JSON list of C-alpha atoms in Angstrom, two decimals:
[
{"chain": "A", "resi": 1, "resn": "UNK", "atom": "CA", "xyz": [-16.99, 44.31, 44.23]},
{"chain": "A", "resi": 2, "resn": "UNK", "atom": "CA", "xyz": [-15.49, 45.92, 47.30]},
{"chain": "A", "resi": 3, "resn": "UNK", "atom": "CA", "xyz": [-17.65, 46.08, 50.54]},
{"chain": "A", "resi": 4, "resn": "UNK", "atom": "CA", "xyz": [-17.51, 46.06, 54.16]},
{"chain": "A", "resi": 5, "resn": "UNK", "atom": "CA", "xyz": [-17.31, 42.88, 56.23]},
{"chain": "A", "resi": 6, "resn": "UNK", "atom": "CA", "xyz": [-20.38, 40.75, 55.72]},
{"chain": "A", "resi": 7, "resn": "UNK", "atom": "CA", "xyz": [-22.67, 41.08, 52.63]},
{"chain": "A", "resi": 8, "resn": "UNK", "atom": "CA", "xyz": [-25.91, 42.14, 54.31]},
{"chain": "A", "resi": 9, "resn": "UNK", "atom": "CA", "xyz": [-24.92, 45.65, 54.85]},
{"chain": "A", "resi": 10, "resn": "UNK", "atom": "CA", "xyz": [-26.79, 48.60, 53.04]},
{"chain": "A", "resi": 11, "resn": "UNK", "atom": "CA", "xyz": [-25.25, 51.83, 51.77]},
{"chain": "A", "resi": 12, "resn": "UNK", "atom": "CA", "xyz": [-22.14, 50.38, 50.13]},
{"chain": "A", "resi": 13, "resn": "UNK", "atom": "CA", "xyz": [-19.88, 51.67, 47.52]},
{"chain": "A", "resi": 14, "resn": "UNK", "atom": "CA", "xyz": [-19.08, 49.37, 44.55]},
{"chain": "A", "resi": 15, "resn": "UNK", "atom": "CA", "xyz": [-15.93, 50.10, 42.73]},
{"chain": "A", "resi": 16, "resn": "UNK", "atom": "CA", "xyz": [-15.63, 49.14, 39.10]},
{"chain": "A", "resi": 17, "resn": "UNK", "atom": "CA", "xyz": [-12.41, 49.41, 37.02]},
{"chain": "A", "resi": 18, "resn": "UNK", "atom": "CA", "xyz": [-10.61, 47.24, 34.47]},
{"chain": "A", "resi": 19, "resn": "UNK", "atom": "CA", "xyz": [-8.23, 44.79, 35.54]},
{"chain": "A", "resi": 20, "resn": "UNK", "atom": "CA", "xyz": [-5.31, 46.46, 33.63]},
{"chain": "A", "resi": 21, "resn": "UNK", "atom": "CA", "xyz": [-6.00, 49.55, 35.84]},
{"chain": "A", "resi": 22, "resn": "UNK", "atom": "CA", "xyz": [-5.40, 47.63, 39.15]},
{"chain": "A", "resi": 23, "resn": "UNK", "atom": "CA", "xyz": [-2.02, 48.34, 40.78]},
{"chain": "A", "resi": 24, "resn": "UNK", "atom": "CA", "xyz": [-0.49, 46.19, 43.41]},
{"chain": "A", "resi": 25, "resn": "UNK", "atom": "CA", "xyz": [3.03, 46.70, 44.95]},
{"chain": "A", "resi": 26, "resn": "UNK", "atom": "CA", "xyz": [4.93, 44.69, 47.38]},
{"chain": "A", "resi": 27, "resn": "UNK", "atom": "CA", "xyz": [4.42, 47.21, 50.35]},
{"chain": "A", "resi": 28, "resn": "UNK", "atom": "CA", "xyz": [0.52, 46.93, 50.21]},
{"chain": "A", "resi": 29, "resn": "UNK", "atom": "CA", "xyz": [-1.26, 44.72, 52.59]},
{"chain": "A", "resi": 30, "resn": "UNK", "atom": "CA", "xyz": [-3.02, 41.45, 51.65]},
{"chain": "A", "resi": 31, "resn": "UNK", "atom": "CA", "xyz": [-6.19, 42.26, 49.88]},
{"chain": "A", "resi": 32, "resn": "UNK", "atom": "CA", "xyz": [-5.22, 46.06, 49.21]},
{"chain": "A", "resi": 33, "resn": "UNK", "atom": "CA", "xyz": [-5.11, 47.21, 45.66]},
{"chain": "A", "resi": 34, "resn": "UNK", "atom": "CA", "xyz": [-4.67, 50.62, 44.14]},
{"chain": "A", "resi": 35, "resn": "UNK", "atom": "CA", "xyz": [-5.40, 52.12, 40.81]},
{"chain": "A", "resi": 36, "resn": "UNK", "atom": "CA", "xyz": [-2.89, 53.24, 37.99]},
{"chain": "A", "resi": 37, "resn": "UNK", "atom": "CA", "xyz": [-5.56, 55.85, 36.65]},
{"chain": "A", "resi": 38, "resn": "UNK", "atom": "CA", "xyz": [-8.13, 57.20, 39.13]},
{"chain": "A", "resi": 39, "resn": "UNK", "atom": "CA", "xyz": [-10.15, 58.45, 36.26]},
{"chain": "A", "resi": 40, "resn": "UNK", "atom": "CA", "xyz": [-10.94, 54.95, 35.05]},
{"chain": "A", "resi": 41, "resn": "UNK", "atom": "CA", "xyz": [-12.35, 54.08, 38.46]},
{"chain": "A", "resi": 42, "resn": "UNK", "atom": "CA", "xyz": [-16.17, 53.95, 38.43]},
{"chain": "A", "resi": 43, "resn": "UNK", "atom": "CA", "xyz": [-17.78, 54.05, 42.10]},
{"chain": "A", "resi": 44, "resn": "UNK", "atom": "CA", "xyz": [-21.55, 53.30, 42.35]},
{"chain": "A", "resi": 45, "resn": "UNK", "atom": "CA", "xyz": [-23.50, 53.69, 45.70]},
{"chain": "A", "resi": 46, "resn": "UNK", "atom": "CA", "xyz": [-25.85, 50.90, 46.48]},
{"chain": "A", "resi": 47, "resn": "UNK", "atom": "CA", "xyz": [-28.47, 51.99, 49.01]},
{"chain": "A", "resi": 48, "resn": "UNK", "atom": "CA", "xyz": [-30.26, 48.60, 49.61]},
{"chain": "A", "resi": 49, "resn": "UNK", "atom": "CA", "xyz": [-29.18, 44.95, 48.75]},
{"chain": "A", "resi": 50, "resn": "UNK", "atom": "CA", "xyz": [-31.51, 43.41, 46.25]},
{"chain": "A", "resi": 51, "resn": "UNK", "atom": "CA", "xyz": [-31.57, 39.69, 46.76]},
{"chain": "A", "resi": 52, "resn": "UNK", "atom": "CA", "xyz": [-32.89, 38.69, 43.38]},
{"chain": "A", "resi": 53, "resn": "UNK", "atom": "CA", "xyz": [-29.77, 40.15, 41.61]},
{"chain": "A", "resi": 54, "resn": "UNK", "atom": "CA", "xyz": [-27.55, 38.43, 44.17]},
{"chain": "A", "resi": 55, "resn": "UNK", "atom": "CA", "xyz": [-29.19, 35.20, 43.61]},
{"chain": "A", "resi": 56, "resn": "UNK", "atom": "CA", "xyz": [-28.97, 35.36, 39.90]},
{"chain": "A", "resi": 57, "resn": "UNK", "atom": "CA", "xyz": [-25.31, 36.28, 40.11]},
{"chain": "A", "resi": 58, "resn": "UNK", "atom": "CA", "xyz": [-24.68, 33.29, 42.55]},
{"chain": "A", "resi": 59, "resn": "UNK", "atom": "CA", "xyz": [-26.41, 30.98, 40.09]},
{"chain": "A", "resi": 60, "resn": "UNK", "atom": "CA", "xyz": [-24.18, 31.96, 37.25]},
{"chain": "A", "resi": 61, "resn": "UNK", "atom": "CA", "xyz": [-21.02, 31.91, 39.39]},
{"chain": "A", "resi": 62, "resn": "UNK", "atom": "CA", "xyz": [-18.36, 29.47, 38.32]},
{"chain": "A", "resi": 63, "resn": "UNK", "atom": "CA", "xyz": [-15.27, 28.63, 40.09]},
{"chain": "A", "resi": 64, "resn": "UNK", "atom": "CA", "xyz": [-12.44, 27.21, 38.10]},
{"chain": "A", "resi": 65, "resn": "UNK", "atom": "CA", "xyz": [-9.00, 25.92, 39.40]},
{"chain": "A", "resi": 66, "resn": "UNK", "atom": "CA", "xyz": [-7.02, 25.61, 36.08]},
{"chain": "A", "resi": 67, "resn": "UNK", "atom": "CA", "xyz": [-3.56, 24.16, 35.85]},
{"chain": "A", "resi": 68, "resn": "UNK", "atom": "CA", "xyz": [-1.74, 27.29, 34.93]},
{"chain": "A", "resi": 69, "resn": "UNK", "atom": "CA", "xyz": [1.47, 25.40, 34.32]},
{"chain": "A", "resi": 70, "resn": "UNK", "atom": "CA", "xyz": [0.00, 23.20, 31.61]},
{"chain": "A", "resi": 71, "resn": "UNK", "atom": "CA", "xyz": [-1.95, 25.96, 29.99]},
{"chain": "A", "resi": 72, "resn": "UNK", "atom": "CA", "xyz": [1.20, 28.05, 29.80]},
{"chain": "A", "resi": 73, "resn": "UNK", "atom": "CA", "xyz": [3.28, 25.25, 28.27]},
{"chain": "A", "resi": 74, "resn": "UNK", "atom": "CA", "xyz": [0.49, 24.55, 25.82]},
{"chain": "A", "resi": 75, "resn": "UNK", "atom": "CA", "xyz": [0.36, 28.18, 24.65]},
{"chain": "A", "resi": 76, "resn": "UNK", "atom": "CA", "xyz": [4.09, 28.22, 24.59]},
{"chain": "A", "resi": 77, "resn": "UNK", "atom": "CA", "xyz": [4.10, 25.28, 22.31]},
{"chain": "A", "resi": 78, "resn": "UNK", "atom": "CA", "xyz": [1.53, 26.51, 20.10]},
{"chain": "A", "resi": 79, "resn": "UNK", "atom": "CA", "xyz": [3.41, 29.79, 19.67]},
{"chain": "A", "resi": 80, "resn": "UNK", "atom": "CA", "xyz": [6.68, 27.76, 18.82]},
{"chain": "A", "resi": 81, "resn": "UNK", "atom": "CA", "xyz": [4.92, 25.85, 16.16]},
{"chain": "A", "resi": 82, "resn": "UNK", "atom": "CA", "xyz": [3.54, 28.94, 14.74]},
{"chain": "A", "resi": 83, "resn": "UNK", "atom": "CA", "xyz": [7.05, 30.54, 14.81]},
{"chain": "A", "resi": 84, "resn": "UNK", "atom": "CA", "xyz": [8.47, 27.38, 13.07]},
{"chain": "A", "resi": 85, "resn": "UNK", "atom": "CA", "xyz": [5.70, 27.30, 10.50]},
{"chain": "A", "resi": 86, "resn": "UNK", "atom": "CA", "xyz": [6.31, 30.94, 9.65]},
{"chain": "A", "resi": 87, "resn": "UNK", "atom": "CA", "xyz": [10.07, 30.21, 9.30]},
{"chain": "A", "resi": 88, "resn": "UNK", "atom": "CA", "xyz": [9.46, 27.25, 7.10]},
{"chain": "A", "resi": 89, "resn": "UNK", "atom": "CA", "xyz": [7.17, 29.49, 4.92]},
{"chain": "A", "resi": 90, "resn": "UNK", "atom": "CA", "xyz": [9.84, 32.10, 4.78]},
{"chain": "A", "resi": 91, "resn": "UNK", "atom": "CA", "xyz": [12.52, 29.96, 3.59]},
{"chain": "A", "resi": 92, "resn": "UNK", "atom": "CA", "xyz": [10.32, 28.33, 1.04]},
{"chain": "A", "resi": 93, "resn": "UNK", "atom": "CA", "xyz": [9.56, 31.86, -0.32]},
{"chain": "A", "resi": 94, "resn": "UNK", "atom": "CA", "xyz": [13.38, 32.54, -0.34]},
{"chain": "A", "resi": 95, "resn": "UNK", "atom": "CA", "xyz": [13.93, 29.22, -2.27]},
{"chain": "A", "resi": 96, "resn": "UNK", "atom": "CA", "xyz": [11.33, 30.19, -4.76]},
{"chain": "A", "resi": 97, "resn": "UNK", "atom": "CA", "xyz": [12.66, 33.70, -5.24]},
{"chain": "A", "resi": 98, "resn": "UNK", "atom": "CA", "xyz": [16.21, 32.48, -5.52]},
{"chain": "A", "resi": 99, "resn": "UNK", "atom": "CA", "xyz": [15.12, 29.84, -8.15]},
{"chain": "A", "resi": 100, "resn": "UNK", "atom": "CA", "xyz": [13.20, 32.68, -10.10]},
{"chain": "A", "resi": 101, "resn": "UNK", "atom": "CA", "xyz": [16.32, 35.05, -9.93]},
{"chain": "A", "resi": 102, "resn": "UNK", "atom": "CA", "xyz": [18.44, 32.25, -11.34]},
{"chain": "A", "resi": 103, "resn": "UNK", "atom": "CA", "xyz": [15.99, 31.39, -14.23]},
{"chain": "A", "resi": 104, "resn": "UNK", "atom": "CA", "xyz": [15.94, 35.12, -15.09]},
{"chain": "A", "resi": 105, "resn": "UNK", "atom": "CA", "xyz": [19.84, 35.30, -14.93]},
{"chain": "A", "resi": 106, "resn": "UNK", "atom": "CA", "xyz": [20.05, 32.19, -17.29]},
{"chain": "A", "resi": 107, "resn": "UNK", "atom": "CA", "xyz": [17.52, 33.67, -19.71]},
{"chain": "A", "resi": 108, "resn": "UNK", "atom": "CA", "xyz": [19.86, 36.88, -19.68]},
{"chain": "A", "resi": 109, "resn": "UNK", "atom": "CA", "xyz": [23.19, 34.93, -20.07]},
{"chain": "A", "resi": 110, "resn": "UNK", "atom": "CA", "xyz": [24.59, 33.96, -23.40]},
{"chain": "A", "resi": 111, "resn": "UNK", "atom": "CA", "xyz": [25.81, 30.48, -21.89]},
{"chain": "A", "resi": 112, "resn": "UNK", "atom": "CA", "xyz": [23.19, 28.68, -23.86]},
{"chain": "A", "resi": 113, "resn": "UNK", "atom": "CA", "xyz": [24.22, 30.30, -27.16]},
{"chain": "A", "resi": 114, "resn": "UNK", "atom": "CA", "xyz": [27.87, 29.31, -26.51]},
{"chain": "A", "resi": 115, "resn": "UNK", "atom": "CA", "xyz": [27.68, 25.68, -27.43]},
{"chain": "A", "resi": 116, "resn": "UNK", "atom": "CA", "xyz": [31.22, 24.16, -28.09]},
{"chain": "A", "resi": 117, "resn": "UNK", "atom": "CA", "xyz": [29.69, 21.46, -30.50]},
{"chain": "A", "resi": 118, "resn": "UNK", "atom": "CA", "xyz": [28.31, 24.19, -32.69]},
{"chain": "A", "resi": 119, "resn": "UNK", "atom": "CA", "xyz": [31.64, 26.09, -32.73]},
{"chain": "A", "resi": 120, "resn": "UNK", "atom": "CA", "xyz": [33.96, 25.89, -35.77]},
{"chain": "A", "resi": 121, "resn": "UNK", "atom": "CA", "xyz": [37.31, 27.66, -36.24]},
{"chain": "A", "resi": 122, "resn": "UNK", "atom": "CA", "xyz": [38.46, 29.40, -39.47]},
{"chain": "A", "resi": 123, "resn": "UNK", "atom": "CA", "xyz": [41.02, 26.53, -40.01]},
{"chain": "A", "resi": 124, "resn": "UNK", "atom": "CA", "xyz": [38.42, 23.83, -39.83]},
{"chain": "A", "resi": 125, "resn": "UNK", "atom": "CA", "xyz": [35.76, 25.61, -41.86]},
{"chain": "A", "resi": 126, "resn": "UNK", "atom": "CA", "xyz": [37.58, 25.20, -45.12]},
{"chain": "A", "resi": 127, "resn": "UNK", "atom": "CA", "xyz": [37.22, 27.67, -48.14]},
{"chain": "A", "resi": 128, "resn": "UNK", "atom": "CA", "xyz": [34.48, 30.18, -48.28]},
{"chain": "A", "resi": 129, "resn": "UNK", "atom": "CA", "xyz": [35.29, 31.04, -51.83]},
{"chain": "A", "resi": 130, "resn": "UNK", "atom": "CA", "xyz": [32.50, 30.45, -54.39]},
{"chain": "A", "resi": 131, "resn": "UNK", "atom": "CA", "xyz": [33.58, 28.80, -57.43]},
{"chain": "A", "resi": 132, "resn": "UNK", "atom": "CA", "xyz": [32.35, 30.99, -60.18]},
{"chain": "A", "resi": 133, "resn": "UNK", "atom": "CA", "xyz": [33.38, 29.08, -63.14]}
]
């Protein structure tokens, strides 16, 4: 909420916009902000201050002082773990696919039929002639 100095002033303009629409450059003074898209800015005139609303807002007001470094490190750690888990799953799928491909290749191969213990040469076989008499 942007308003003049002091909070008991009447006839003020309240400016609403999304956080992503705020623009802050290095040449701006402290406390000064701009907007990327002025069409997304909503300005509302408040004629008179309503204490009931201000009091309700003050009751729900929360001030937090988070440790941003710890939160960032925790988020980065979770992202790394998630990335590692996805990489493990991908490697597992690749192993399974490779195993399936090898099994299919073995089924199409004649290597299992070519058993040297079952092979007999013509010289070792002897005579195939039948004795008719």
